[in-house]
XYZ file of N, CA and C in Angstrom:
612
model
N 11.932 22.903 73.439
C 10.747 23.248 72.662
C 10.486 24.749 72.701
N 10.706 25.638 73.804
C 10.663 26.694 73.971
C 11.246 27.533 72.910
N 12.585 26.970 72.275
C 13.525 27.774 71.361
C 13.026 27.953 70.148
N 11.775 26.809 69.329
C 11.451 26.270 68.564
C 10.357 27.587 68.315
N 10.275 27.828 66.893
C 9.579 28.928 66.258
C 7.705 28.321 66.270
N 7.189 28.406 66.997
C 5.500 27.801 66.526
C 4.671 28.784 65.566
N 3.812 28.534 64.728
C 3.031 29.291 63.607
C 1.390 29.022 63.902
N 0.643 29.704 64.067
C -0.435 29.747 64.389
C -1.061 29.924 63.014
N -2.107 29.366 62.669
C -3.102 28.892 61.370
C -4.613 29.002 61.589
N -4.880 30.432 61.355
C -6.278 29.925 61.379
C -7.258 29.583 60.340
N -8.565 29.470 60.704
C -9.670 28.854 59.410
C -9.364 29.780 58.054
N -8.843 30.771 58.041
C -9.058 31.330 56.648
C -7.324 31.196 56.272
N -6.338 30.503 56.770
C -5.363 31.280 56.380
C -4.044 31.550 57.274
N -4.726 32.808 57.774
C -3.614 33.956 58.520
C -2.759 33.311 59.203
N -1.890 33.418 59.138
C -0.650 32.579 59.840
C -0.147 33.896 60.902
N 0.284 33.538 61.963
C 1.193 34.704 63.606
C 1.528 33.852 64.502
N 2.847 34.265 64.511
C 3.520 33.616 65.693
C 2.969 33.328 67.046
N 3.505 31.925 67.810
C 2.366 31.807 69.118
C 3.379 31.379 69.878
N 3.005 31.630 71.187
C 4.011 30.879 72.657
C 3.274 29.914 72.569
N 3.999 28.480 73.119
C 3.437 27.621 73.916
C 3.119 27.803 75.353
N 2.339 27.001 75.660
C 1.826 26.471 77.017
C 1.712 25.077 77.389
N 1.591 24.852 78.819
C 1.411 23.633 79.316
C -0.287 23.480 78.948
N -1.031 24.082 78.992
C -2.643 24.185 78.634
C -2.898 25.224 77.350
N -3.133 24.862 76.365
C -3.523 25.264 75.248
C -4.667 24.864 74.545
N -5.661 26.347 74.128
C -6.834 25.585 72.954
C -7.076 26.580 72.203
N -7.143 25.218 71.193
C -7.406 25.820 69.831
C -9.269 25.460 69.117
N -9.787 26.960 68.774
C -11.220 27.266 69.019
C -11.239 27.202 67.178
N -12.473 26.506 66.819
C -12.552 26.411 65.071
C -14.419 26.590 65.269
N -14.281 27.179 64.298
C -15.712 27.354 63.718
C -15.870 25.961 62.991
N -17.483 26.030 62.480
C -17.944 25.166 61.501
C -17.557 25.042 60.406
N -17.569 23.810 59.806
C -17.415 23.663 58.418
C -15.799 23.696 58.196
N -15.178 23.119 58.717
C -13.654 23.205 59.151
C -13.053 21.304 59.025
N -12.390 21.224 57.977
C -11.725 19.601 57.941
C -10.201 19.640 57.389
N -9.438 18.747 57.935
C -8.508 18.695 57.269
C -8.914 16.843 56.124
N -8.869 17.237 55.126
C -9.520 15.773 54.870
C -9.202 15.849 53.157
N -8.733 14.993 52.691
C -8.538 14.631 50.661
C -9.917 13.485 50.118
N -10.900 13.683 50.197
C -11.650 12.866 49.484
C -11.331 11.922 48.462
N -10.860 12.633 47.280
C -10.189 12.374 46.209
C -9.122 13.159 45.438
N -8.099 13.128 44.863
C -7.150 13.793 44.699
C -7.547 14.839 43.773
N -8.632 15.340 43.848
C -8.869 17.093 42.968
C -9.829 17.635 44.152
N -10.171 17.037 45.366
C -10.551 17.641 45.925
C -9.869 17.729 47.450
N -9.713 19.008 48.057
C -8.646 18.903 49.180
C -9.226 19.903 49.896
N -9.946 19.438 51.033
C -10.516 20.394 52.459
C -9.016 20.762 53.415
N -8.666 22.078 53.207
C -7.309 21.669 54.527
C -7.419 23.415 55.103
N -8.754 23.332 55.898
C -8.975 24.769 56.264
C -9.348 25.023 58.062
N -8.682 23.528 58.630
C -9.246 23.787 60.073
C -7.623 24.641 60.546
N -7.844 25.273 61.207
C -6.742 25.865 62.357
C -6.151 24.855 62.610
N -5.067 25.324 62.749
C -3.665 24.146 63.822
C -2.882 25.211 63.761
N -2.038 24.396 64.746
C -0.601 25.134 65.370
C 0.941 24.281 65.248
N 2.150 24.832 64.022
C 3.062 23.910 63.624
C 4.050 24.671 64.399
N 5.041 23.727 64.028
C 6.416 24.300 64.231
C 7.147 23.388 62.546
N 7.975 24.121 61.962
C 8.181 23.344 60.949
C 9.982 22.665 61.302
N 10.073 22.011 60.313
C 11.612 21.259 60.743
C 11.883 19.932 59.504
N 13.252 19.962 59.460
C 13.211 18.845 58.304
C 12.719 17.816 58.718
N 12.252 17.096 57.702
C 11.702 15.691 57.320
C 12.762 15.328 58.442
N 14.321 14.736 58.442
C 15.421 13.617 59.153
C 15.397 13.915 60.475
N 15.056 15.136 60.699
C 14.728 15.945 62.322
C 13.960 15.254 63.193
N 12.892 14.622 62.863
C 11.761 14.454 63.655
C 12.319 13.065 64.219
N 11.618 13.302 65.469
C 11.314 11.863 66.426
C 10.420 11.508 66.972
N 9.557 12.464 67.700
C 8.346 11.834 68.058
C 7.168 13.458 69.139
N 6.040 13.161 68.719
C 5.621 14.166 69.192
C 3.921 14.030 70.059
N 3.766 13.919 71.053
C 2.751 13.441 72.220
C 1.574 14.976 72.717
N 0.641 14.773 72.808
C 0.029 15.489 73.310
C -1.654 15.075 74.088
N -1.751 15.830 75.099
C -3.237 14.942 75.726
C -4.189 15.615 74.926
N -5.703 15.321 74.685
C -6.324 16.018 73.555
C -8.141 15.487 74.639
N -8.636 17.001 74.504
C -10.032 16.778 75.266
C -10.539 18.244 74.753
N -12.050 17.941 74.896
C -13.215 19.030 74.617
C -14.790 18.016 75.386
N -15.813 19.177 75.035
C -17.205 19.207 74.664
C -17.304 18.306 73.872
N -16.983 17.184 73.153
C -17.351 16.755 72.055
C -19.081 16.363 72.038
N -19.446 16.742 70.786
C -21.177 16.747 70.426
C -21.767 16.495 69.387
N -20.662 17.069 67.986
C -21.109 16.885 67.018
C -20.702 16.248 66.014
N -21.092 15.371 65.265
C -20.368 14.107 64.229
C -19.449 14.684 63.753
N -17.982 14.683 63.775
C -16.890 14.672 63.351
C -16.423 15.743 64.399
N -16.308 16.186 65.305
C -15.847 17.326 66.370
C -14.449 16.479 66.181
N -13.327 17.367 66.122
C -12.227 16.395 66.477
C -10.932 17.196 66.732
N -9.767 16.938 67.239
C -9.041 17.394 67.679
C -7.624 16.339 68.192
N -6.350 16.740 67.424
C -5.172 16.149 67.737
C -3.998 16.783 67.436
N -3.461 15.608 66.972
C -1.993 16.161 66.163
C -1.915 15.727 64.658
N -0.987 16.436 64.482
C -1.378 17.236 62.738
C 0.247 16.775 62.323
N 0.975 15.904 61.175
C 2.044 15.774 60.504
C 1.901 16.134 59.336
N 2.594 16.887 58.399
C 2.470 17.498 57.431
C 3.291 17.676 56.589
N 3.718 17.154 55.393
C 4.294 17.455 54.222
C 4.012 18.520 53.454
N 3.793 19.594 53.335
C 3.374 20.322 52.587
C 3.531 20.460 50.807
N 5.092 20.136 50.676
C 5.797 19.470 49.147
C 5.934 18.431 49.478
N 5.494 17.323 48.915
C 5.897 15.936 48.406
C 5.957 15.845 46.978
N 6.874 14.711 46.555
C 7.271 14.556 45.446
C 6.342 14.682 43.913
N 5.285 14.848 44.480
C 3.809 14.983 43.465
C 3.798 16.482 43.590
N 4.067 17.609 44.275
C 3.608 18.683 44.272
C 2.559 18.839 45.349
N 1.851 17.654 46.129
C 0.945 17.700 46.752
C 0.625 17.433 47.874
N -0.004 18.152 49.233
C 0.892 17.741 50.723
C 0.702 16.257 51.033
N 1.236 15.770 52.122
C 1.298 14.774 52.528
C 0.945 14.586 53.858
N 0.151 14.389 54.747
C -0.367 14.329 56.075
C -1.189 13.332 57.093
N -0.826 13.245 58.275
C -1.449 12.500 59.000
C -1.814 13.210 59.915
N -3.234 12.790 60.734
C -3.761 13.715 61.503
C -3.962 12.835 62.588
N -4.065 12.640 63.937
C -4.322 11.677 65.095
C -4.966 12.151 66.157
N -6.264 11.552 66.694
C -6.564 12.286 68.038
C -7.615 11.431 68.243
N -8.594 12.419 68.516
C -10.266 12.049 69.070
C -11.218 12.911 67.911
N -12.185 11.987 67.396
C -12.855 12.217 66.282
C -14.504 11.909 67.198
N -15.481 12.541 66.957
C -16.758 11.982 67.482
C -17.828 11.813 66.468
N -18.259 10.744 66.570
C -18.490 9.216 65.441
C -19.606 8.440 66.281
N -20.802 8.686 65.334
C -21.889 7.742 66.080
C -22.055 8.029 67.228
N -22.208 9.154 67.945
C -22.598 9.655 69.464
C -21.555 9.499 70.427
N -20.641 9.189 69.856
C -19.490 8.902 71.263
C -18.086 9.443 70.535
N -17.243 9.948 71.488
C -15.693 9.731 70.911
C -15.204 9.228 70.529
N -14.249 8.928 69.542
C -12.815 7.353 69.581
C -11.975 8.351 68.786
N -11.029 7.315 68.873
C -9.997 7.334 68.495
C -9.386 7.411 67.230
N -8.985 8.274 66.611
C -9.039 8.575 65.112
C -7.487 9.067 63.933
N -7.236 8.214 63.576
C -6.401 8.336 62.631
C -6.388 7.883 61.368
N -6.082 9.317 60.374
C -6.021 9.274 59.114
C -4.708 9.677 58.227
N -4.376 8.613 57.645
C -3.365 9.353 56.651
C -3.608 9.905 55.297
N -2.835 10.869 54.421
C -3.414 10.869 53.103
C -2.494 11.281 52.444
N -2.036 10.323 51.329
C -1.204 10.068 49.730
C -1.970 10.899 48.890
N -2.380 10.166 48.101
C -3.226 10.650 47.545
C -4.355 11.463 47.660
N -4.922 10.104 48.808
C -6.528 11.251 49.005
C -6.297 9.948 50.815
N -7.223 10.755 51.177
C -7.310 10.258 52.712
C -7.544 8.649 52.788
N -7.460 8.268 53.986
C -8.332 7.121 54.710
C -8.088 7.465 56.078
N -9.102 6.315 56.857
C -9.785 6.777 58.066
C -10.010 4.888 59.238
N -9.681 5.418 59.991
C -9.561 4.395 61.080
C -10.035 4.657 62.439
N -10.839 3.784 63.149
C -11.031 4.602 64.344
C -11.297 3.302 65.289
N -10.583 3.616 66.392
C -10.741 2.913 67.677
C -11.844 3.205 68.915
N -11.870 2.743 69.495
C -12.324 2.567 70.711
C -11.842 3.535 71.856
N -12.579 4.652 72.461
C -12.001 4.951 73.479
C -11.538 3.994 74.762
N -10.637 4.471 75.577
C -9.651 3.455 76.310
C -10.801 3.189 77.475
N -11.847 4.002 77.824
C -12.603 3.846 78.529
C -14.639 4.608 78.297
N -15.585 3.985 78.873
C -16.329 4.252 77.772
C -16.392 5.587 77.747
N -16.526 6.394 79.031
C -17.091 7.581 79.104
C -15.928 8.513 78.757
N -14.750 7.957 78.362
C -13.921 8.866 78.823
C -13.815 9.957 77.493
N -13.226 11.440 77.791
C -13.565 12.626 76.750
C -12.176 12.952 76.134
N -11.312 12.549 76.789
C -9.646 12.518 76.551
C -8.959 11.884 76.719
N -7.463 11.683 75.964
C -6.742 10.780 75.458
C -5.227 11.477 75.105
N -4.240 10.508 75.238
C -2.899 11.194 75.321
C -2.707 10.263 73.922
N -1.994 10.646 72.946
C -1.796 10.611 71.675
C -0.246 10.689 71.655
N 0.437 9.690 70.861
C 1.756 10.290 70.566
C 2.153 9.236 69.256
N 2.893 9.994 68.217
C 3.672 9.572 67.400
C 5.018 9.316 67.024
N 5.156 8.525 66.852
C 6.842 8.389 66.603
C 7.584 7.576 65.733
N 8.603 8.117 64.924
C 9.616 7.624 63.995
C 10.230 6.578 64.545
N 9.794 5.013 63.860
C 10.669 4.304 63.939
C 11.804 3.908 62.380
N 12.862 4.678 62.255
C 13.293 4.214 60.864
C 12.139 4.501 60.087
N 11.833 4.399 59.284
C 11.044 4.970 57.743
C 9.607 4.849 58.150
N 8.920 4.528 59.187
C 7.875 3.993 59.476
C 7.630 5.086 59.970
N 6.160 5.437 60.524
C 5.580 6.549 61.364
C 4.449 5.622 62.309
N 4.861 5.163 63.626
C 4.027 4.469 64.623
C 3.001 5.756 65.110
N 1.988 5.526 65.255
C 0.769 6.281 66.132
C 0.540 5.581 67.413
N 0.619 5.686 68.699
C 0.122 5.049 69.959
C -1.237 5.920 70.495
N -1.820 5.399 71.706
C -2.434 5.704 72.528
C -1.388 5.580 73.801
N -1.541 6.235 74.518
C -0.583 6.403 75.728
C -1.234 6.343 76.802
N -1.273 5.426 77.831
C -2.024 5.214 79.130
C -0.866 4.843 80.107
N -0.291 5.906 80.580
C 0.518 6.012 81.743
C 2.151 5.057 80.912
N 2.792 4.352 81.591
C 3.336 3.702 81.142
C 3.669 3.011 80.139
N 2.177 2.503 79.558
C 1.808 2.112 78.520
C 1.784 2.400 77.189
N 2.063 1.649 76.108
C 1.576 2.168 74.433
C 0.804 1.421 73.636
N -0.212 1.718 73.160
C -1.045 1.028 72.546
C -1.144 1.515 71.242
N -0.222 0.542 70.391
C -0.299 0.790 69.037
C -1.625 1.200 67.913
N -1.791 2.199 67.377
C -3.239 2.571 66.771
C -3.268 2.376 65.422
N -1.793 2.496 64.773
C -1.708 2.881 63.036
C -0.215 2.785 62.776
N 0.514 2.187 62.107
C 1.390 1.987 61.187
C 1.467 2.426 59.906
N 2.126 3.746 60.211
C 2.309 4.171 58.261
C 3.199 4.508 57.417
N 3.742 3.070 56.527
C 4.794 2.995 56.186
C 5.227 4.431 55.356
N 4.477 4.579 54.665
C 5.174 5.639 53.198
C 5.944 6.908 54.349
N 5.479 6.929 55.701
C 5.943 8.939 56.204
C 7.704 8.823 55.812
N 7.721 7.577 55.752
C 9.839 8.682 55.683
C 10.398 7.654 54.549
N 9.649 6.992 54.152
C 10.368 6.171 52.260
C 11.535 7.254 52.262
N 12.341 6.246 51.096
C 13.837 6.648 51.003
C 13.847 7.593 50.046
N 13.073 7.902 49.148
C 12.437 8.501 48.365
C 12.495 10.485 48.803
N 12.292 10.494 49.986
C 11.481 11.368 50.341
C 13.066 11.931 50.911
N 13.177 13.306 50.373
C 14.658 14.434 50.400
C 14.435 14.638 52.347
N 15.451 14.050 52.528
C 15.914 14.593 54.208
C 15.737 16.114 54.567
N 16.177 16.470 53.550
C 15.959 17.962 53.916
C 14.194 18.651 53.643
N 13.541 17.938 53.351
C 12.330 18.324 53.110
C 11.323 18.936 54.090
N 10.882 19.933 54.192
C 9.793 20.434 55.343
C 8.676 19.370 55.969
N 8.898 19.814 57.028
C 7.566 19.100 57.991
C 7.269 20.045 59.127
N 5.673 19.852 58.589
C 5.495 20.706 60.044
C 4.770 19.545 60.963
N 4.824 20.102 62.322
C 4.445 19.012 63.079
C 3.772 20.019 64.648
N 2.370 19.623 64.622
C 1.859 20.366 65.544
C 0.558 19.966 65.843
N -0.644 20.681 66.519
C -2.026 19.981 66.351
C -2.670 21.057 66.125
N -4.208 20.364 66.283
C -5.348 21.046 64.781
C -6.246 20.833 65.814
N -7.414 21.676 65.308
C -8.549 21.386 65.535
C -10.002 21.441 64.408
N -10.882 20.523 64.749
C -11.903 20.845 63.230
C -13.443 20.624 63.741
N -14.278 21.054 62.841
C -15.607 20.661 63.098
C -16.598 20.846 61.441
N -16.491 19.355 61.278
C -16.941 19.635 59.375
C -18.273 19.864 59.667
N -19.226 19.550 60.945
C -20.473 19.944 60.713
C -20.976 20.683 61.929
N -21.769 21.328 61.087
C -22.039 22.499 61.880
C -23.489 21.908 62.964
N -23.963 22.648 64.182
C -25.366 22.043 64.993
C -26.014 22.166 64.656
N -26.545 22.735 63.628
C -27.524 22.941 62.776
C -27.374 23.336 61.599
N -28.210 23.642 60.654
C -28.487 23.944 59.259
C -28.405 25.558 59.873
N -28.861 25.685 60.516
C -29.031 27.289 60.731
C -28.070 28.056 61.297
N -27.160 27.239 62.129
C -26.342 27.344 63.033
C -24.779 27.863 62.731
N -24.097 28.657 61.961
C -23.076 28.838 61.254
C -22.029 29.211 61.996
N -21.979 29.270 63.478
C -21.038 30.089 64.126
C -20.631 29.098 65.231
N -21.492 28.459 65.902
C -21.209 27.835 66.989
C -19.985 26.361 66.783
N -18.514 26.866 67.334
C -17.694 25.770 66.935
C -17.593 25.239 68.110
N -15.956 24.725 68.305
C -15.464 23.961 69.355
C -13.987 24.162 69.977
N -13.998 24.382 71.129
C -12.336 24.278 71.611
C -12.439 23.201 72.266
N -10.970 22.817 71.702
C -9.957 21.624 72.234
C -9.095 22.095 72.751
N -8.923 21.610 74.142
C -7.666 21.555 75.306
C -6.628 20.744 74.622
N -5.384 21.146 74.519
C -4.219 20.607 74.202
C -3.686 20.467 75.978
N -3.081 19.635 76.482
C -2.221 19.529 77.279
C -1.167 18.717 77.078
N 0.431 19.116 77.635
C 1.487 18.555 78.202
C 2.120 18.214 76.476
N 1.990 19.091 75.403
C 2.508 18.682 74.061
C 3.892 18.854 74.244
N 4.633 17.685 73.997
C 6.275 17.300 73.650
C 6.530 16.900 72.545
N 7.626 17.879 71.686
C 8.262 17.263 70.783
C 9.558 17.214 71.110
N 10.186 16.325 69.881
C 11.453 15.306 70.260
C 12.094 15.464 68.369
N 12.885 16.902 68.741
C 13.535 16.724 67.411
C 14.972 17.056 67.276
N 15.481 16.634 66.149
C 17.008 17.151 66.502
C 17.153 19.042 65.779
């Protein structure tokens, strides 16, 4: 992973090269989503951190994911990304911890067209973090929860590698952080960092 080129993204844009770490966070202001409502409208302005690589490359990519969480939608994971798909239009799944109704869970969304949204149960009530990992089985894209030994299946999404879709095609694959609402009406500055720990990818 070390050899592997990473691209740093922030809220407006600016893309610069970044080292990894075993402890990493990524800090977003307000008003920050990666999210498709409907297909003429496309929020994709929170910070993340990729490494890009073909579409046939990928195998699977894990990371632990924790913060402060406080405010309805605070969230923070890992980020899969098509940028060209066969429409002209990206293609992405996002996975982590989303905070929803006063508490954390568990949150994964894919989006074709335009998004959808799923959310679990944290593995424990109080708990603020969660180890996340995804992985290519054949044309499928599995999402788990990871508790030691364990995998706890979260999301199945067939369309990520259809036959359809050029092997050689870009993917970036990395994590994000967002916060679509801000603590107040008045409040325009105050965001959120998310601790990334122990992120592994698995590509050829």
């Amino acid at each position: 992973m070390a050899e592997r080129e990473w691209i740093s993204v922030d809220s407006k844009g600016a893309r610069s090269k970044t080292t990894l770490s075993s402890h990493m966070t990524i800090h977003t202001p307000p008003k920050t989503d990666i999210w498709r409502p409907s297909p003429t409208q496309d929020d994709f302005n929170a910070p993340f951190i990729y490494a890009s690589l073909k579409s046939s490359a990928f195998r699977r990519i894990s990371v632990n994911i924790s913060a402060h969480w406080k405010t309805k939608y605070d969230q923070g994971g890992l980020i899969i990304c098509w940028p060209r798909s066969p429409r002209n239009q990206s293609q992405w799944v996002k996975t982590g911890i989303e905070y929803f109704e006063g508490k954390p869970a568990l949150s994964v969304v894919g989006c074709d067209r335009f998004s959808d949204w799923s959310l679990c149960p944290m593995p424990e009530a109080n708990a603020v973090d969660a180890t996340i990992e995804a992985v290519r089985v054949e044309q499928t894209l599995w999402v788990y929860l990871v508790l030691g030994a364990e995998r706890r299946p979260l999301r199945e999404i067939k369309w990520a590698f259809l036959e359809g879709r050029d092997v050689e095609a870009e993917m970036w694959v990395g994590i994000y952080a967002a916060k679509p609402t801000p603590e107040s009406q008045d409040d325009l500055q105050s965001g959120i960092e998310v601790l990334f720990k122990n992120l592994t990818l698995d590509a050829e």
